[in-house]
Amino acid sequence: MSVKKLKRETHPDYIFNRKYEPLIYLVPFAIGLLIFTIYPIINVVIMSFKEGYRLSGNYTGWGIGNYQFVLTNKDFLSAIKNTFIYVLTVVPISTVFSIIIANLLNQKVKGMAIFQTAYFLPMVTSSIAVGISWRYMFNKQFGVINWLLGLFGVAPIDWLGATAGQAPWNIVVIIIFGIWNLMPFTIILLLSGLQNIDPLYYTAAKVDGASSTKIFTRITVPLLAPTIFLTMIVNMISAFKVYNEVIPFWSGKAGVLSNNLYTMVYWIKETFYSKLRLGNAAAASIVLFLIILCFTLLQRWIQKHFNY
Amino acid sequence: MQVKIEHLTKRFGDFTAVEDFNMVFDDGKLVALLGPSGCGKSTILNMLSGILPSTSGKIYFDETDVTNVPPQDRGVGLVFQNYALYPHMSVLENIAFPLEIKKVPKEERNKKAEEMARLVHVDQYLHRKPKELSGGQQQRVAIARALIKQPRLLLLDEPLSNLDARLRLEMREEIRRIQLETGVTTVFVTHDQEEAMSISDKIVLMKNGVLQQEAGPQELYDNPANLFVANFLGNPPINNLNGYIKDGYFVLEDESGKIKINNPNVKEGQQVVMGIRAESVAIKDGDHDFEATVKQRYTMGKEELAFLNIGNQTIRVYLSSDYEFKEGETVFVKLRDKGVFLFDKETGVQI
Ligand SMILES: Nc1ncnc2c1ncn2[C@@H]1O[C@H](COP(=O)(O)OP(=O)(O)OP(=O)(O)O)[C@@H](O)[C@H]1O
Ligand SMILES: [Mg+2]
């Protein structure tokens, strides 16, 4: 009797396993993704086209009414404006500061570990809790900031309040707070990027007599560019979703006046939870999503064309 | 420029990487710093460039003491083992960078960089990035970058070790050509004896941070100061036969043969090693020094390499392929005068 022995590679079980086994491993993750990410996204898209949608599930019809509403709503347009001001100041400024600080932290100096820890502290503290203590720092009469500025002869600034119906300093406070919040994470990423640069480049430049400024601008920064772009994309996405930074200063309100400091996420949250206008909130979310998408694509395009 | 090194020493903690190194590199010559891995070659080079401070000793460039002069003021050009070309700069920018640092106007430095690129034959790649070049081309760019500021001293740290064998041959001749054309005093670090032999005016052979011998390539090969030098140079490596001196004869340690010695410096009973270059052995009948058995034979193209047993020791010799010896056959071995050395077994010094 002769039994034909199949080689392992051609055995039907083996082929089946090799083809489908990986899929089986993916199932738990795929189910999670489906329930917690894809389903809500699709749901939001659908919701944004339902007019008069209520928590009960009733709606009056389909259409683009929600989009028309949010794009003409004064508060939402001001939220877009505030968010843009926030993103376009916080992201570049925190990036520049982070590059400089990461570069300093990367020097081989004794005691640097202490500084490194100090800079990463904001990451392990709750930003709301820290914000509350900032609220006291920015107090017009008793705050340490005005006291410090006073030493240089600067008159007290009404950071958190309003004068004659104007509150120009409110947004400055959350911008400073936002920069402070973003920096530790940015510094960590940049520091790891810096540590990946071969020190031989510095040696080579030094032998040729390059000054440390020259080395920084001509070697360090260009070689760090991919990491800088990465942190800018990540930071921009998180900055567009600014919300936590607004909460601590005015007891949950957005700004001292009647909500002069709306941000997009703040407006969406208020429309959804307080006003229960689900369709409007959904449309606003989609607008936010599209803005972030555009910026991300733009940055990717820039990165591609400036990479070495 | 002449480089003079006096009593140069470098310690890392308790470890002495370079010990009491004395040397003169003559103006316009190419010197190879040769030695096994970890013998202190890079350490010496880095002290010459100023990257690494010395523990003690002095370095003079011509008459000037540069021991405490920082790297940027020494006027040296440096080529690193992995070239360290700036990846974000084009070939032109890389070559021009030392001049950019010196704030030379853009037009002038680009003109100079193109000139350098022509010298090292990379002028057709000026606008490529380093990663778009082959290893040999990157190497050339690195040399051009080191040469553009007209250094008084060119230092190359194992510049060929990242290249494949064929390119290595080509590039070492290129380096020699460029060196001769520019006439720059050059120190070239390598652990490859063939590389050192083929292109240098002088070889400096190191071991464990200590200078073993400095001489021209041929002199080093023909007259090694000690057993280490003899063993380090030559391919195939020199043969070592252990034995002792008795009544003016070199006697093999297992007493299976002996040979008359005409060396007045040997002492009766001295334990010695006889170094015999593979090409210094002739197989012939009649007048001979040793009897040997053919152990193995390998063809190597034009000639044959054979392993011969002399007593219980083995030597490698070249046979011309006319001979038809079989493995296991007994042959008669005659040593030539040239390429046969006696070393004291204990100190390794040539007698
Ligand atoms: N920074 C350092 N600290 C401690 N020891 C060092 C340091 N740099 C080099 N050494 C030691 O000094 C010795 C000589 O090093 P060096 O780099 O000069 O060797 P080399 O001859 O260039 O070797 P290779 O051919 O492998 O490059 C080595 O044993 C090395 O371990
Ligand atoms: Mg080395």
XYZ file of C-alpha atoms and ligand atoms in Angstrom:
691
model
C 0.000 0.000 0.000
C 1.424 3.353 -0.885
C 0.413 6.482 0.913
C 1.131 9.628 -0.996
C 2.770 12.019 1.401
C 1.913 15.631 0.775
C 4.621 18.153 1.377
C 3.860 20.662 4.093
C 3.716 23.607 1.712
C 1.128 21.983 -0.549
C -1.055 20.461 2.139
C -4.590 21.908 1.879
C -4.727 22.698 5.601
C -1.504 24.607 5.380
C -2.708 26.707 2.466
C -5.966 27.444 4.251
C -4.153 28.445 7.402
C -1.669 30.651 5.671
C -4.412 32.475 3.833
C -6.989 32.929 6.529
C -5.215 32.613 9.828
C -4.032 36.247 9.917
C -7.603 37.399 9.340
C -8.768 35.485 12.381
C -6.258 37.316 14.536
C -7.523 40.615 13.209
C -11.158 39.936 14.081
C -11.180 41.303 17.695
C -9.507 44.521 16.628
C -11.725 44.857 13.577
C -14.858 44.450 15.704
C -13.618 47.114 18.114
C -12.812 49.449 15.256
C -16.218 48.865 13.730
C -18.187 49.511 16.925
C -16.174 52.350 18.402
C -14.830 54.199 15.379
C -16.473 53.418 12.082
C -20.058 53.137 13.299
C -20.016 56.504 15.139
C -18.419 58.257 12.158
C -21.028 56.931 9.753
C -23.693 57.788 12.273
C -22.471 61.384 12.558
C -22.445 61.745 8.793
C -26.021 60.443 8.603
C -27.113 62.594 11.513
C -25.704 65.719 9.887
C -28.114 65.286 6.982
C -31.189 64.685 9.130
C -33.128 67.879 9.714
C -34.859 68.574 13.017
C -33.271 65.495 14.526
C -34.045 64.977 18.218
C -32.813 62.609 20.901
C -36.060 60.681 20.551
C -34.946 59.696 17.059
C -37.610 61.721 15.261
C -36.632 63.973 12.396
C -38.473 66.096 9.906
C -36.608 65.197 6.753
C -33.324 64.909 4.868
C -31.282 67.817 3.587
C -28.367 70.137 4.045
C -30.190 72.430 6.434
C -27.818 71.641 9.293
C -24.833 72.774 7.233
C -26.630 75.927 6.171
C -27.394 76.617 9.807
C -23.893 76.132 11.212
C -22.130 77.969 8.400
C -24.300 81.032 8.943
C -24.411 80.842 12.729
C -22.602 83.845 14.236
C -21.370 81.897 17.236
C -20.051 78.999 15.186
C -18.283 81.325 12.758
C -16.671 83.080 15.713
C -15.731 79.645 17.047
C -14.009 78.859 13.739
C -12.176 82.176 13.870
C -11.044 81.654 17.486
C -9.965 78.102 16.755
C -7.908 79.229 13.782
C -6.239 81.990 15.787
C -5.493 79.421 18.473
C -4.061 76.803 16.086
C -2.038 79.231 14.006
C -0.364 80.751 17.062
C -0.077 77.803 19.440
C 1.336 75.261 16.987
C 4.142 77.355 15.453
C 5.111 79.046 18.710
C 5.162 75.834 20.723
C 7.147 74.173 17.928
C 9.811 76.892 17.860
C 10.156 76.911 21.653
C 10.225 73.126 21.752
C 12.994 72.938 19.145
C 15.127 75.350 21.140
C 14.471 73.639 24.465
C 14.929 70.125 23.052
C 18.238 71.263 21.622
C 19.318 72.594 25.012
C 18.185 69.414 26.754
C 20.174 67.391 24.230
C 23.473 68.947 25.353
C 25.630 66.719 27.461
C 25.591 68.746 30.666
C 25.555 67.468 34.220
C 22.195 67.697 35.986
C 20.309 67.686 32.703
C 18.079 64.841 33.920
C 16.481 67.187 36.472
C 15.663 69.718 33.776
C 14.319 67.008 31.520
C 11.923 65.859 34.238
C 10.820 69.425 34.931
C 9.947 69.993 31.314
C 7.859 66.854 31.107
C 5.861 67.620 34.243
C 2.860 69.127 32.392
C 2.355 65.777 30.668
C 1.702 63.904 33.873
C -0.554 66.527 35.424
C -4.210 67.163 34.611
C -4.493 70.215 32.396
C -7.761 71.243 34.053
C -6.225 71.129 37.524
C -3.211 73.114 36.342
C -5.532 75.521 34.568
C -7.282 76.307 37.820
C -4.003 77.313 39.426
C -3.230 79.353 36.318
C -6.497 81.136 36.902
C -4.999 82.557 40.079
C -1.721 83.372 38.397
C -3.566 85.441 35.813
C -5.706 87.254 38.370
C -5.656 90.985 37.682
C -5.023 92.162 41.248
C -3.286 89.280 43.023
C -1.828 87.204 40.168
C 1.869 86.518 40.005
C 1.981 87.353 36.288
C 0.859 90.924 36.743
C 3.147 91.227 39.745
C 6.114 90.126 37.615
C 5.141 92.466 34.802
C 4.744 95.198 37.392
C 8.431 94.827 38.228
C 9.108 95.992 34.685
C 6.662 98.843 35.014
C 3.818 97.236 33.063
C 0.364 98.283 34.226
C -1.890 95.437 35.431
C -3.481 93.552 32.547
C -7.023 92.265 32.779
C -6.205 88.803 31.462
C -9.389 87.021 32.336
C -11.847 89.901 32.579
C -13.464 92.404 30.249
C -13.386 96.183 30.037
C -16.120 98.128 28.280
C -17.521 94.977 26.670
C -14.122 93.965 25.244
C -11.992 91.043 26.430
C -8.958 90.979 24.124
C -6.678 89.221 26.629
C -8.909 86.170 27.128
C -7.661 84.413 24.030
C -4.054 85.267 24.892
C -4.427 83.342 28.150
C -5.640 80.182 26.477
C -2.973 80.546 23.799
C -0.250 80.703 26.458
C -1.873 77.814 28.289
C -2.140 75.834 25.055
C 1.533 76.397 24.244
C 2.515 75.272 27.724
C 0.343 72.188 27.379
C 1.688 71.121 23.997
C 5.360 71.643 24.649
C 6.317 68.609 26.752
C 5.008 66.118 24.216
C 6.629 68.056 21.393
C 9.916 68.247 23.258
C 9.943 64.484 23.862
C 9.385 63.749 20.181
C 11.972 66.296 19.078
C 14.478 65.096 21.638
C 14.231 61.560 20.322
C 14.631 62.976 16.819
C 17.738 64.872 17.915
C 19.217 61.802 19.486
C 18.909 60.017 16.164
C 21.203 62.515 14.450
C 24.676 61.055 14.000
C 27.058 63.150 16.152
C 29.648 62.739 13.396
C 27.867 65.478 11.415
C 28.549 67.875 14.268
C 32.175 66.774 14.508
C 32.620 67.226 10.774
C 31.136 70.720 10.889
C 33.157 71.684 13.957
C 36.439 70.652 12.356
C 35.534 72.992 9.507
C 34.972 75.749 12.043
C 31.176 76.016 12.060
C 29.699 78.131 14.876
C 26.995 76.590 17.029
C 24.381 78.831 15.378
C 25.522 77.642 11.961
C 25.402 74.018 13.081
C 21.929 74.544 14.547
C 20.397 76.219 11.499
C 22.251 74.369 8.755
C 22.520 70.863 10.191
C 20.354 70.247 13.248
C 17.124 71.821 12.032
C 17.196 70.360 8.490
C 17.991 66.905 9.829
C 15.214 67.286 12.381
C 12.700 68.501 9.770
C 10.863 65.160 9.391
C 10.291 65.012 13.159
C 9.263 68.677 13.233
C 6.654 68.015 10.566
C 5.364 64.987 12.403
C 4.920 66.902 15.658
C 3.290 69.779 13.815
C 0.697 67.501 12.246
C -0.089 65.811 15.537
C -0.175 69.125 17.409
C -2.324 70.793 14.811
C -4.899 68.033 15.023
C -5.021 68.263 18.785
C -5.038 72.091 18.718
C -8.054 72.139 16.395
C -9.881 70.202 19.068
C -9.097 72.828 21.735
C -11.618 72.571 24.560
C -9.917 71.584 27.815
C -7.810 74.725 27.747
C -10.922 76.935 27.820
C -12.777 75.254 30.673
C -10.780 76.166 33.828
C -10.604 79.941 33.490
C -14.215 81.091 33.443
C -15.918 78.374 35.483
C -16.806 76.299 32.480
C -17.773 79.192 30.241
C -15.912 80.117 27.089
C -14.599 83.540 27.960
C -15.732 86.186 30.427
C -18.370 87.816 28.221
C -21.293 85.815 26.976
C -19.087 83.159 25.513
C -16.744 85.352 23.485
C -14.217 82.534 23.370
C -16.165 79.813 21.641
C -13.951 77.177 20.072
C -15.317 74.701 17.571
C -15.362 71.771 19.954
C -16.837 73.967 22.705
C -19.645 75.055 20.399
C -20.282 71.478 19.234
C -20.404 70.234 22.786
C -22.788 72.980 23.890
C -25.061 72.509 20.890
C -25.177 68.784 21.465
C -25.503 68.484 25.215
C -27.142 71.732 26.303
C -29.241 72.653 23.320
C -29.772 69.065 22.155
C -29.560 70.159 18.516
C -27.951 66.939 17.403
C -28.108 67.574 13.665
C -26.376 70.953 14.001
C -23.660 69.499 16.198
C -23.111 66.643 13.734
C -22.772 69.033 10.794
C -20.329 71.176 12.778
C -18.284 68.055 13.588
C -18.065 67.203 9.926
C -16.901 70.753 9.155
C -14.194 70.412 11.830
C -13.209 67.036 10.420
C -12.877 68.451 6.900
C -10.759 71.388 8.094
C -8.370 69.062 9.952
C -8.228 66.774 6.927
C -7.297 69.671 4.621
C -4.513 70.825 6.925
C -3.158 67.315 7.346
C -3.106 66.769 3.591
C -1.425 70.127 3.075
C 1.245 69.304 5.602
C 1.837 65.886 4.106
C 2.275 67.486 0.738
C 4.782 69.987 2.121
C 6.647 67.253 3.923
C 6.939 65.201 0.770
C 8.381 68.094 -1.179
C 10.855 69.183 1.453
C 12.145 65.839 2.620
C 15.753 64.997 1.869
C 53.603 70.717 5.800
C 55.696 68.585 8.092
C 54.042 67.021 11.132
C 56.122 66.173 14.165
C 54.746 64.156 17.064
C 56.659 63.930 20.341
C 55.903 61.558 23.214
C 52.198 61.577 22.386
C 50.139 59.599 24.918
C 46.406 59.087 25.288
C 44.730 57.448 28.256
C 41.043 56.691 28.728
C 40.861 56.212 32.490
C 43.443 53.519 33.288
C 43.495 52.309 29.718
C 46.364 53.530 27.567
C 45.196 53.779 23.974
C 48.400 55.368 22.633
C 51.723 55.222 24.439
C 54.717 57.512 23.948
C 54.272 57.876 20.210
C 57.061 59.688 18.333
C 56.895 60.347 14.630
C 57.667 62.691 11.780
C 55.366 62.878 8.740
C 57.279 64.509 5.898
C 55.841 67.262 3.768
C 53.774 66.093 0.796
C 53.993 62.412 1.647
C 51.252 59.827 2.105
C 51.681 57.870 5.310
C 49.633 54.824 6.220
C 48.803 54.246 9.885
C 48.462 50.489 9.962
C 47.518 48.055 12.694
C 44.869 45.647 13.933
C 41.521 46.866 15.245
C 41.751 48.743 18.522
C 45.480 49.529 18.293
C 44.924 53.276 18.536
C 44.980 54.413 14.901
C 41.809 56.495 15.073
C 42.924 57.862 18.425
C 46.145 59.213 16.887
C 44.237 60.632 13.926
C 41.714 62.341 16.191
C 44.520 63.877 18.219
C 46.064 65.171 14.979
C 42.767 66.774 13.973
C 42.232 68.113 17.467
C 38.893 66.376 18.022
C 40.451 64.432 20.875
C 42.708 66.117 23.430
C 45.955 64.288 24.178
C 46.913 63.210 27.690
C 50.526 64.272 27.234
C 53.014 64.917 24.475
C 53.313 67.508 21.731
C 52.201 67.882 18.128
C 53.962 70.327 15.796
C 52.724 71.458 12.378
C 55.968 72.698 10.806
C 57.473 74.698 13.674
C 54.156 75.584 15.353
C 53.045 73.761 18.473
C 49.374 72.909 17.797
C 48.842 70.600 20.784
C 46.290 72.959 22.321
C 44.964 74.511 19.133
C 41.254 73.744 18.539
C 40.320 71.655 15.462
C 38.928 74.523 13.393
C 42.210 76.431 13.635
C 44.462 73.551 12.627
C 43.670 73.617 8.926
C 43.118 69.881 8.617
C 40.759 68.112 6.235
C 39.056 65.055 7.619
C 37.453 62.116 5.816
C 35.414 59.829 8.021
C 34.975 56.098 7.699
C 31.289 56.476 6.820
C 31.946 59.824 5.088
C 29.436 61.791 7.224
C 28.074 63.597 4.162
C 25.190 65.883 5.134
C 22.142 63.985 3.825
C 20.004 67.089 3.261
C 22.578 68.875 1.120
C 23.369 68.276 -2.539
C 26.840 67.159 -3.595
C 27.689 70.760 -4.486
C 26.482 72.091 -1.125
C 28.336 69.358 0.724
C 31.618 70.142 -0.989
C 31.083 73.894 -0.608
C 30.021 73.736 3.045
C 33.483 74.347 4.597
C 33.668 77.541 2.519
C 30.091 78.460 3.432
C 31.218 78.323 7.043
C 34.067 80.674 6.169
C 31.461 83.041 4.650
C 32.950 82.823 1.168
C 30.443 84.368 -1.307
C 28.145 81.803 -2.894
C 29.352 82.231 -6.452
C 32.985 81.888 -5.517
C 32.513 78.872 -3.301
C 30.370 77.083 -5.886
C 33.033 77.680 -8.500
C 35.642 76.251 -6.153
C 33.382 73.287 -5.311
C 32.921 72.483 -8.993
C 36.667 72.555 -9.417
C 37.064 70.094 -6.534
C 34.302 67.906 -7.946
C 36.195 67.741 -11.222
C 39.377 66.749 -9.398
C 37.661 63.776 -7.774
C 35.487 63.013 -10.835
C 32.022 63.643 -9.384
C 31.265 66.755 -11.441
C 28.346 65.068 -13.195
C 26.473 64.504 -9.920
C 26.605 67.996 -8.446
C 22.887 68.258 -7.793
C 22.290 64.802 -6.398
C 21.798 64.068 -2.738
C 24.354 61.750 -1.071
C 21.905 58.846 -0.857
C 21.593 58.921 -4.643
C 25.314 58.156 -5.007
C 27.218 54.868 -4.888
C 29.656 54.226 -2.037
C 32.649 55.115 -4.183
C 31.061 58.364 -5.343
C 30.199 59.322 -1.764
C 33.795 58.635 -0.880
C 34.978 61.016 -3.582
C 32.595 63.721 -2.403
C 33.912 63.326 1.146
C 37.476 63.758 -0.115
C 36.502 66.813 -2.141
C 34.837 68.324 0.926
C 37.983 67.698 2.959
C 40.204 69.247 0.291
C 38.226 72.357 -0.626
C 39.620 74.569 2.108
C 43.117 73.554 1.032
C 44.051 71.845 4.268
C 47.680 71.609 5.276
C 47.045 68.047 6.375
C 44.556 65.514 5.037
C 43.410 62.819 7.448
C 41.523 59.753 6.256
C 40.109 57.237 8.749
C 39.654 53.865 7.051
C 38.105 55.569 4.046
C 37.774 52.380 2.025
C 36.361 49.949 4.539
C 32.759 50.454 3.406
C 33.486 49.620 -0.216
C 33.500 46.292 -2.009
C 36.794 44.695 -2.993
C 36.956 45.939 -6.577
C 35.986 49.493 -5.722
C 38.532 49.429 -2.934
C 41.316 48.784 -5.426
C 40.069 51.559 -7.658
C 39.559 54.096 -4.884
C 42.925 53.545 -3.262
C 44.593 54.414 -6.535
C 42.289 57.418 -6.816
C 43.301 58.590 -3.374
C 46.939 58.246 -4.359
C 46.333 60.148 -7.596
C 44.523 62.990 -5.815
C 47.198 63.123 -3.132
C 49.987 63.335 -5.704
C 48.099 65.945 -7.721
C 47.457 68.191 -4.731
C 50.695 67.376 -2.926
C 48.926 67.527 0.441
C 50.550 65.773 3.395
C 48.258 62.836 4.074
C 47.730 60.347 6.874
C 45.681 57.350 5.910
C 44.375 54.925 8.535
C 43.809 51.323 7.542
C 43.937 47.827 8.974
C 44.497 46.331 5.540
C 48.207 45.712 4.993
C 47.805 45.353 1.243
C 46.137 48.761 1.043
C 48.921 50.312 3.085
C 51.661 48.606 1.054
C 50.224 49.630 -2.293
C 49.789 53.384 -1.956
C 51.876 54.800 0.847
C 55.299 56.416 0.963
C 55.704 55.245 4.515
C 53.925 52.771 6.772
C 53.587 53.242 10.507
C 52.677 49.946 12.111
C 51.030 49.971 15.535
C 50.052 47.373 18.094
C 48.202 48.015 21.356
C 48.973 51.704 21.217
C 52.708 51.155 20.749
C 54.663 51.915 17.573
C 56.188 48.732 16.152
C 58.034 49.994 13.104
C 58.002 52.846 10.615
C 59.487 52.322 7.177
C 58.753 52.340 3.495
C 56.488 49.480 2.379
C 59.279 47.415 0.808
C 61.686 47.960 3.688
C 58.960 46.924 6.138
C 58.358 43.750 4.193
C 62.017 42.932 3.624
C 63.257 43.780 7.077
C 60.595 43.468 9.785
C 61.714 44.684 13.195
C 59.863 41.963 15.021
C 57.657 38.924 14.678
C 54.450 40.983 14.894
C 55.478 43.116 11.930
C 56.544 40.048 9.972
C 53.246 38.305 10.677
C 51.125 41.369 9.947
C 52.495 41.974 6.467
C 52.242 39.691 3.487
C 49.644 37.470 1.925
C 49.809 34.541 2.487
C 51.111 35.287 5.982
C 54.740 34.487 6.740
C 55.500 30.958 7.998
C 56.698 30.514 11.566
C 58.951 27.602 12.488
C 59.738 27.123 16.165
C 63.147 25.865 17.216
C 66.377 26.626 19.053
C 70.044 27.389 18.361
C 72.647 24.653 18.767
C 76.274 24.698 17.533
C 75.503 27.380 14.942
C 72.475 25.480 13.673
C 68.758 26.265 13.846
C 67.199 23.048 15.121
C 63.461 22.420 14.715
C 61.730 21.983 18.074
C 60.898 18.342 17.381
C 64.473 17.852 16.129
C 63.266 16.553 12.774
C 65.689 18.817 10.907
C 68.293 21.559 11.191
C 69.845 24.295 9.126
C 73.157 26.144 9.333
C 72.863 29.758 10.516
C 75.228 32.568 9.493
C 74.015 35.027 12.069
C 76.639 36.289 14.556
C 73.970 37.579 16.946
C 72.431 34.260 17.962
C 73.221 32.752 21.319
C 73.745 29.079 22.007
C 70.519 27.484 23.248
C 68.401 30.524 22.394
C 64.715 29.749 21.714
C 63.891 31.276 18.317
C 61.212 31.506 15.655
C 62.239 31.322 12.015
C 60.020 33.450 9.778
C 59.929 32.283 6.181
C 58.000 34.091 3.445
C 56.048 31.709 1.230
C 57.947 32.846 -1.853
C 61.314 32.218 -0.186
C 60.939 28.469 -0.301
C 62.156 26.456 -3.272
C 61.480 22.789 -3.908
C 64.482 21.070 -5.348
C 66.455 17.868 -5.303
C 70.040 17.554 -4.146
C 71.245 20.413 -1.946
C 68.402 21.059 0.495
C 67.653 22.327 3.977
C 64.630 20.297 5.072
C 62.624 17.284 4.077
C 58.914 17.883 3.941
C 55.674 16.067 3.136
C 53.051 17.586 0.839
C 49.875 17.896 2.893
C 47.513 19.789 0.597
C 47.587 21.791 -2.622
C 45.383 24.632 -3.870
C 45.428 26.180 -7.318
C 45.374 29.940 -7.263
C 45.346 30.691 -10.962
C 48.894 31.201 -12.146
C 50.477 29.351 -9.274
C 49.748 26.834 -6.584
C 49.728 27.167 -2.850
C 50.829 24.066 -0.985
C 50.848 23.131 2.671
C 54.008 21.231 3.598
C 54.659 19.392 6.832
C 58.154 19.810 8.219
C 58.294 17.532 11.232
C 55.177 18.392 13.211
C 54.995 21.996 11.886
C 53.247 23.220 8.742
C 54.341 25.873 6.247
C 52.659 27.432 3.226
C 54.703 27.703 0.057
C 54.181 28.583 -3.576
C 54.772 25.858 -6.135
C 54.992 26.606 -9.785
C 52.368 24.425 -11.434
C 55.016 22.573 -13.501
C 55.680 20.356 -10.525
C 53.501 17.294 -10.307
C 53.577 16.475 -6.618
C 51.001 14.251 -5.089
C 49.642 14.800 -1.637
C 51.633 12.683 0.829
C 54.781 12.726 -1.308
C 58.122 13.699 0.246
C 59.912 16.754 -1.207
C 63.150 18.589 -0.524
C 62.973 22.186 0.617
C 65.646 24.844 0.093
C 65.362 28.286 1.708
C 66.458 31.450 -0.098
C 68.471 34.083 1.758
C 65.902 36.811 1.226
C 62.663 36.635 3.165
C 63.985 34.372 5.929
C 64.306 35.898 9.401
C 65.170 34.802 12.922
C 63.255 36.209 15.881
C 63.853 35.791 19.574
C 60.945 33.700 20.792
C 60.472 35.616 24.013
C 60.790 39.235 22.855
C 59.830 38.736 19.214
C 62.689 41.033 18.138
C 64.544 40.165 14.945
C 67.987 38.814 15.669
N 36.285 57.261 24.373
C 36.937 56.142 24.713
N 36.879 55.668 25.980
C 37.555 54.547 26.345
N 38.299 53.811 25.514
C 38.402 54.221 24.235
C 37.724 55.405 23.771
N 38.004 55.556 22.458
C 38.815 54.533 22.128
N 39.060 53.726 23.188
C 39.902 52.534 23.205
O 41.169 52.887 22.690
C 41.655 51.847 21.877
C 42.060 52.418 20.535
O 40.917 52.853 19.860
P 40.946 53.350 18.368
O 39.595 53.802 18.023
O 42.056 54.305 18.196
O 41.282 52.006 17.593
P 41.565 51.806 16.041
O 42.976 51.413 15.921
O 41.112 52.976 15.285
O 40.665 50.544 15.738
P 39.695 50.247 14.502
O 40.540 49.708 13.418
O 38.776 49.219 15.042
O 38.999 51.532 14.150
C 40.578 50.789 21.769
O 40.942 49.707 22.591
C 39.345 51.478 22.282
O 38.548 50.558 22.988
Mg 39.398 53.400 14.014
